[in-house]
PDB file of C-alpha atoms in Angstrom:
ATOM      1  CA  UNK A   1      96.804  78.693 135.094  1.00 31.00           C
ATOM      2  CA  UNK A   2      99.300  76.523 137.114  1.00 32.00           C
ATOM      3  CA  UNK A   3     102.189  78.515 137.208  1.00 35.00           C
ATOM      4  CA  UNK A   4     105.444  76.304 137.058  1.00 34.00           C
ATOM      5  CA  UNK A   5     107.821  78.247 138.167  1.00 36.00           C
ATOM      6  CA  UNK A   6     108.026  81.025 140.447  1.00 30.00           C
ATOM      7  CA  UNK A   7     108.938  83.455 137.714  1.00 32.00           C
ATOM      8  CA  UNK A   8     107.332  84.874 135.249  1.00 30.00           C
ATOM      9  CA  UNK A   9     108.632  85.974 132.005  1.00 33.00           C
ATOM     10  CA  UNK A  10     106.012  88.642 130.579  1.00 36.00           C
ATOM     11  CA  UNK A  11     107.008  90.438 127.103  1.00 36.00           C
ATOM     12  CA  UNK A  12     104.584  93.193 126.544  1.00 37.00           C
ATOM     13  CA  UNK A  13     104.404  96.312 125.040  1.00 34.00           C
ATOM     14  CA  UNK A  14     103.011  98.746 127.284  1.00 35.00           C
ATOM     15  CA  UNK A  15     100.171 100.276 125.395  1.00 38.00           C
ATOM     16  CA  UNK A  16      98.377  96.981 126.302  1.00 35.00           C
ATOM     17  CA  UNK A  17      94.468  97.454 126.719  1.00 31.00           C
ATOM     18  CA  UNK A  18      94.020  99.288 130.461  1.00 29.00           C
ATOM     19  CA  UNK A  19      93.058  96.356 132.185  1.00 31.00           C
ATOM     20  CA  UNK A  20      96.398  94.518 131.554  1.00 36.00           C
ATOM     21  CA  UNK A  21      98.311  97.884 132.243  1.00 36.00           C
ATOM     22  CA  UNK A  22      96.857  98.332 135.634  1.00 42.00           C
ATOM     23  CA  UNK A  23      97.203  94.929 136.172  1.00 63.00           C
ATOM     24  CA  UNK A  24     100.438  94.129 135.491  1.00 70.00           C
ATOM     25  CA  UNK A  25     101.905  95.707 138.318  1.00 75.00           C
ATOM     26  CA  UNK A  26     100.074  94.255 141.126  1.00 75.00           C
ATOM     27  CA  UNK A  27     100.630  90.578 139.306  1.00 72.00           C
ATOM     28  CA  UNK A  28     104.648  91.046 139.249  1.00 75.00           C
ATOM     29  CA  UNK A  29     104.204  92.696 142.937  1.00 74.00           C
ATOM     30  CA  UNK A  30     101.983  90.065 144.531  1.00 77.00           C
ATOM     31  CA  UNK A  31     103.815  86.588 142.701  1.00 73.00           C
ATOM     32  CA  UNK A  32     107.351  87.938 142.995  1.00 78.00           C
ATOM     33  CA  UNK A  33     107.516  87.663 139.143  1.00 76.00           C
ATOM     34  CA  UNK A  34     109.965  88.983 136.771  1.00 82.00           C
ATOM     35  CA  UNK A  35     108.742  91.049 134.154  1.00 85.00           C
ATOM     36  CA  UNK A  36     110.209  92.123 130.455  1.00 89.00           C
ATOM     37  CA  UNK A  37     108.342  95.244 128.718  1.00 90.00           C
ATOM     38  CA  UNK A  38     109.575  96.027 125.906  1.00 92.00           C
ATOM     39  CA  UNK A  39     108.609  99.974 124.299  1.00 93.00           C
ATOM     40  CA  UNK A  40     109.688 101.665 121.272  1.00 94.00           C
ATOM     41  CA  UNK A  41     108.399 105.126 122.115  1.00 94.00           C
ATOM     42  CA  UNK A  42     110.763 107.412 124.130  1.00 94.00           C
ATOM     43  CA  UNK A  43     107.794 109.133 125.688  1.00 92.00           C
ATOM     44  CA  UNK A  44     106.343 106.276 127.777  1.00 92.00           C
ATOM     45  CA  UNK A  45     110.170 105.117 129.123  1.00 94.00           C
ATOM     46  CA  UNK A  46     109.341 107.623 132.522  1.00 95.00           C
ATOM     47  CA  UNK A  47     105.671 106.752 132.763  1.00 92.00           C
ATOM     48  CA  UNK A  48     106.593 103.174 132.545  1.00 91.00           C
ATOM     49  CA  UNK A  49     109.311 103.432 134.853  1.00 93.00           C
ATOM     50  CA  UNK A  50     106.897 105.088 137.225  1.00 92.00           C
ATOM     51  CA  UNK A  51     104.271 102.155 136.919  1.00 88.00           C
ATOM     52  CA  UNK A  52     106.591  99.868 137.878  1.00 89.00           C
ATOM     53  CA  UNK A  53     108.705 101.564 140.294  1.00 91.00           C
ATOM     54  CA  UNK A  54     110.133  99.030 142.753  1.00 90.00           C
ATOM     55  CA  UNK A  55     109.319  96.292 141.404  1.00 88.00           C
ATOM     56  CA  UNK A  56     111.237  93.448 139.663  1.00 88.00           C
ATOM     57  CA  UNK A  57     111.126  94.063 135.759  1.00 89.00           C
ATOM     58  CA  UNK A  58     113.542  95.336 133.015  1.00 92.00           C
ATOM     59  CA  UNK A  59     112.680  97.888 129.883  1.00 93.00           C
ATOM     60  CA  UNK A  60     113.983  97.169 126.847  1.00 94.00           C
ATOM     61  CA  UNK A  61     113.583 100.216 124.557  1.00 96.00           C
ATOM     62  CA  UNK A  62     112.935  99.366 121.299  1.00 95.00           C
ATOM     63  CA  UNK A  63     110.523  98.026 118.994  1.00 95.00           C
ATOM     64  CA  UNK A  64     109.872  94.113 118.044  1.00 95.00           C
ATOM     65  CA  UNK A  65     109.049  92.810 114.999  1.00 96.00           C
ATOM     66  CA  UNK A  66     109.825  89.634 113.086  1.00 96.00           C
ATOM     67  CA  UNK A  67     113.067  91.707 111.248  1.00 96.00           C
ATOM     68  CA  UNK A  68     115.678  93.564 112.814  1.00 96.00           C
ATOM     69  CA  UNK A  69     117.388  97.033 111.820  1.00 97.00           C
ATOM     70  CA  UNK A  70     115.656 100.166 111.779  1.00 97.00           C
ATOM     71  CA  UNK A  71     112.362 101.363 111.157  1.00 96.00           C
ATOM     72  CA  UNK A  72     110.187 104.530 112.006  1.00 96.00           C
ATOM     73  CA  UNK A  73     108.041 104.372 114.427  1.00 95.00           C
ATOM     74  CA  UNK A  74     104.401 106.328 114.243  1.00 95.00           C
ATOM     75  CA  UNK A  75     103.479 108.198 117.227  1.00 95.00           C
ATOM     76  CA  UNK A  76      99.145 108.662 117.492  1.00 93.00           C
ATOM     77  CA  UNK A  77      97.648 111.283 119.200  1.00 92.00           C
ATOM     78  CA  UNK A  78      96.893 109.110 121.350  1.00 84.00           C
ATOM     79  CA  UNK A  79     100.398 108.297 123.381  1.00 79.00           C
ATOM     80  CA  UNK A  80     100.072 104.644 124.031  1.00 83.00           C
ATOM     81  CA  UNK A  81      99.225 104.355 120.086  1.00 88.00           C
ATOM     82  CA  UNK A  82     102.629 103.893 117.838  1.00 92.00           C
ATOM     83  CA  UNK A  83     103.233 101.637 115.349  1.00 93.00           C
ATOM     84  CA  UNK A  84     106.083 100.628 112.671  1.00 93.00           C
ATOM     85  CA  UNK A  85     103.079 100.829 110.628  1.00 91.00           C
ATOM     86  CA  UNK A  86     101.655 104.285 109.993  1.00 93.00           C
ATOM     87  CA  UNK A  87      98.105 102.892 109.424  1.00 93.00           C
ATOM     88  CA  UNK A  88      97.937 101.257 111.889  1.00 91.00           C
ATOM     89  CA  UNK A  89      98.665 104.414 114.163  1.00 92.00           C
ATOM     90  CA  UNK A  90      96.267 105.939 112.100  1.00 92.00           C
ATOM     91  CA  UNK A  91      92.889 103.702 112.760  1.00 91.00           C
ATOM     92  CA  UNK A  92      93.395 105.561 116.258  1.00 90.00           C
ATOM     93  CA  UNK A  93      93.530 108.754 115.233  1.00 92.00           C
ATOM     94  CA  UNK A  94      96.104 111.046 113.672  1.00 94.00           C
ATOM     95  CA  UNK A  95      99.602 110.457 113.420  1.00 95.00           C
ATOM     96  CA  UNK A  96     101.813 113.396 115.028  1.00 95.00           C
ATOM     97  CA  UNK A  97     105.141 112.240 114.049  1.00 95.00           C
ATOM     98  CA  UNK A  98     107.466 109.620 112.893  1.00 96.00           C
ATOM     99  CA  UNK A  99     110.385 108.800 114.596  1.00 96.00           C
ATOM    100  CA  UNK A 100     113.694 106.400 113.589  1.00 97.00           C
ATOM    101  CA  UNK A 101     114.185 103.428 115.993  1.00 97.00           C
ATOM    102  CA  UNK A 102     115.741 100.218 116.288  1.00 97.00           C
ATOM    103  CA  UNK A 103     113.951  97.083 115.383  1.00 97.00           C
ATOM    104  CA  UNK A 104     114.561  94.086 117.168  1.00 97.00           C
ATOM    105  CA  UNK A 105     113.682  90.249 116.410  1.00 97.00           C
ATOM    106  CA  UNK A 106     111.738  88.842 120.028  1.00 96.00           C
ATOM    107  CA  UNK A 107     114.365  85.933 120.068  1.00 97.00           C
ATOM    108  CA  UNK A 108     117.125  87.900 120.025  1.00 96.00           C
ATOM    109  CA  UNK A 109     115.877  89.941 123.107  1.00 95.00           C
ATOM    110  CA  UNK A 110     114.938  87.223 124.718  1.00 94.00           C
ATOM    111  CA  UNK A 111     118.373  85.106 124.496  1.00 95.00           C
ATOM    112  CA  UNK A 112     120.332  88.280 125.549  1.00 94.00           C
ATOM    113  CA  UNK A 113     117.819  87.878 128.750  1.00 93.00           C
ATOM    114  CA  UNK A 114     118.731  84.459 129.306  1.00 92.00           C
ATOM    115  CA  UNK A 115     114.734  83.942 129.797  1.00 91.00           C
ATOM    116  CA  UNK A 116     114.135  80.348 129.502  1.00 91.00           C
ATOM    117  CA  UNK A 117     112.526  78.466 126.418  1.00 94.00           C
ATOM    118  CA  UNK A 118     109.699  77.355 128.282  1.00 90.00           C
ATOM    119  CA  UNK A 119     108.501  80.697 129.968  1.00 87.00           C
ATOM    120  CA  UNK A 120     105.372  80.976 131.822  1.00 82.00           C
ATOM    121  CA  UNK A 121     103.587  84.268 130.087  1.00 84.00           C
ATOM    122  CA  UNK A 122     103.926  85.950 126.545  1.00 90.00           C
ATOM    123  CA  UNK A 123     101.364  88.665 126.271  1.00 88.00           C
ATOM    124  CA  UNK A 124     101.975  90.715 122.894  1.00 90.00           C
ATOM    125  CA  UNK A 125     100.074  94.260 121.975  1.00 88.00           C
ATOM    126  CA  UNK A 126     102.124  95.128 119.271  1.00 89.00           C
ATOM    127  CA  UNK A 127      99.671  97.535 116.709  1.00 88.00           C
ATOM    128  CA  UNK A 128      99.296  94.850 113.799  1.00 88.00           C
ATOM    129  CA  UNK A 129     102.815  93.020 114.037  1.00 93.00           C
ATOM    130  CA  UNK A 130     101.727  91.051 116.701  1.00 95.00           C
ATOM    131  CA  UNK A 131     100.936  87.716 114.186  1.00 96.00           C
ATOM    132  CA  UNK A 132     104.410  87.794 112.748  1.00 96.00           C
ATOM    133  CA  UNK A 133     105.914  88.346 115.971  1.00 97.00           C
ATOM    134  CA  UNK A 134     104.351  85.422 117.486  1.00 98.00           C
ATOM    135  CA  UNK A 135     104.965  83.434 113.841  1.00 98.00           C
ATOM    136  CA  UNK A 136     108.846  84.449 113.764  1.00 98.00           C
ATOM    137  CA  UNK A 137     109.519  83.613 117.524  1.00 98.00           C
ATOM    138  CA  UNK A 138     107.671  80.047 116.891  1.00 98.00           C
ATOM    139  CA  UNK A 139     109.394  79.347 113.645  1.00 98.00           C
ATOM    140  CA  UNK A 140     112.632  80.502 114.313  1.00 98.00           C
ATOM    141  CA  UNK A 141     113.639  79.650 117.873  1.00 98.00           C
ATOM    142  CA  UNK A 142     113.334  77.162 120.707  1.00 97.00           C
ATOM    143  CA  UNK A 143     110.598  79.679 123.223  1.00 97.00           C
ATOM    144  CA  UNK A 144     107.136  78.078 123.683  1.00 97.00           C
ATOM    145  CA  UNK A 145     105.703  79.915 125.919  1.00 94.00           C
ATOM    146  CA  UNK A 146     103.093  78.355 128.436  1.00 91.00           C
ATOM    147  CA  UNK A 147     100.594  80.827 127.939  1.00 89.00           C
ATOM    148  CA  UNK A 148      99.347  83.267 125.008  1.00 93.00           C
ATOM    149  CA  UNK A 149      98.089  86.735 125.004  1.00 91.00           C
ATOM    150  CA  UNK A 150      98.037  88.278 121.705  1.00 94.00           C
ATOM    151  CA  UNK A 151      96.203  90.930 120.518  1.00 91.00           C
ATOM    152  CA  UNK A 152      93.865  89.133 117.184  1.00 92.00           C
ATOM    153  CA  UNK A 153      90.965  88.127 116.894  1.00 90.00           C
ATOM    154  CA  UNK A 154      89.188  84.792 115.607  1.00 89.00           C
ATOM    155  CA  UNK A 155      85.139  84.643 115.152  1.00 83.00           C
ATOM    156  CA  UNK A 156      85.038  81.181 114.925  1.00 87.00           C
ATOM    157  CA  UNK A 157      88.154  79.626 116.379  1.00 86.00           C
ATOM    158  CA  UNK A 158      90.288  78.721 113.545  1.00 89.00           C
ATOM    159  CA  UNK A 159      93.851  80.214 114.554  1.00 91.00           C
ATOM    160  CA  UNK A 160      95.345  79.541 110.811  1.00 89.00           C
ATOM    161  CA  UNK A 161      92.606  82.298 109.803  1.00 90.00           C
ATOM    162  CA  UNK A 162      94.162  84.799 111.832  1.00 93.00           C
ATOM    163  CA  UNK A 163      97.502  84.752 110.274  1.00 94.00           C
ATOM    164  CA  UNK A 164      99.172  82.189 112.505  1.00 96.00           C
ATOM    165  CA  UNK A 165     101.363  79.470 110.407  1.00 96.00           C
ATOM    166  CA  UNK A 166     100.814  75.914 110.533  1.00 97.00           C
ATOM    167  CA  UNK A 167     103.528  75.377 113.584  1.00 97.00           C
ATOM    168  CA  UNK A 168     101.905  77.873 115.910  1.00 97.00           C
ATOM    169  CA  UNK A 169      98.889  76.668 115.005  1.00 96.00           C
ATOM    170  CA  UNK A 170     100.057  72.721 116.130  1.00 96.00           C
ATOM    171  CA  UNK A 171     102.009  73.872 119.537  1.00 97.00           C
ATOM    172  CA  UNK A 172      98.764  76.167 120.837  1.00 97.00           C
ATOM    173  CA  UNK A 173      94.649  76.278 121.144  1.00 95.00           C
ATOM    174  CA  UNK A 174      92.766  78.522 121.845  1.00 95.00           C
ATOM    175  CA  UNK A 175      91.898  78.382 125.373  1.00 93.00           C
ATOM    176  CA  UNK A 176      89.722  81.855 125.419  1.00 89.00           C
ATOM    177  CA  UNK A 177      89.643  85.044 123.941  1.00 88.00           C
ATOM    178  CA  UNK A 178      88.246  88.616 124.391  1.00 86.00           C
ATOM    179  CA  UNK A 179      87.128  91.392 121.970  1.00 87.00           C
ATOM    180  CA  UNK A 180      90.296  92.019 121.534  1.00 89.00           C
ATOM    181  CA  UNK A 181      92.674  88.899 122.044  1.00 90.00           C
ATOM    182  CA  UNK A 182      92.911  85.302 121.702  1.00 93.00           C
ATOM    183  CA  UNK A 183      94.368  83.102 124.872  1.00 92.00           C
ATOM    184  CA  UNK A 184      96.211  80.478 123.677  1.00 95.00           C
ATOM    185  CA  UNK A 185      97.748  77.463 125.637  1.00 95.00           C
ATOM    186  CA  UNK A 186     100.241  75.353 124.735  1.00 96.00           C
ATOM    187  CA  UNK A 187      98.811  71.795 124.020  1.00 94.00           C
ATOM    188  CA  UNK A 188     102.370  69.860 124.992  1.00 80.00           C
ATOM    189  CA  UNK A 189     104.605  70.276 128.153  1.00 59.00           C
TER     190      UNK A 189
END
């Protein structure tokens, strides 16, 4: 990936597959990037904060969806494993607890941030809101991000099966994807 600018503007939930997690790091450490997690559960702020201890990031504490207000979050066994949507915790294993927190729209986080529209990096994990995320921040606001992480899945390439609207669907391909995730790039400067 030719990386435009010297920053990069990553928007992640931590509880990103390991590889990413360990990775993320060393990538805002060894570019000089700027990095944006964002986290809804109170018990990963410290961890989090110890991960990325000295380096050049800000943690937003709450969760993302494509509606803001509150919502409850479902906490997993599993600690990297919450979701606003209790079955979704639930495919990992049991869910502990629910807990109120405030939902926030992507945009609205990311205007308050003065990131700019045309960031490098937008890699999403977000337990099963991670279509309408993408979909909302498309549809209703000026990002386009360079570059696509999102946690979906597509068996034979055809983005508008996984959820993504039309729009999305003519701004990014699919560049690559993993068991996990589709890469998408966008197809315009």
């Amino acid at each position: 990936m030719k990386v435009r600018n010297f920053h990069l503007r990553s928007i992640l939930s931590h509880e990103n597959t390991e590889v990413t997690i360990c990775a993320l790091p060393t990538i805002i450490h060894s570019f000089g990037w700027f990095g944006v997690l964002i986290e809804a559960n109170p018990a990963l702020y410290q961890s989090i904060d110890n991960d990325f201890s000295g380096l050049n990031y800000r943690l937003i504490k709450t969760a993302v969806s494509d509606i803001s207000g509150q919502g409850r979050l479902a906490l997993g066994v599993n600690s990297d494993i919450s979701s606003l949507s209790a079955s979704n915790t639930a495919n990992w294993g049991l869910v502990l607890d629910e807990i109120d927190v405030q939902v926030r729209r992507l945009h609205e986080i990311l205007d308050e941030l003065n990131i700019p529209y045309n960031f490098d990096l937008l890699s999403l994990d977000i337990e099963g809101f991670d279509v309408r995320v993408l979909n909302d921040l498309i549809c209703n606001s000026n990002y386009r991000p360079e570059v696509i992480i999102i946690e979906a899945t597509s068996e034979d390439g055809d983005l508008g099966a996984t959820g993504l609207l039309p729009l999305v669907c003519d701004i990014y391909k699919l560049v690559s994807s993993t068991t996990a995730n589709l890469i998408l790039s966008r197809r315009w400067g």
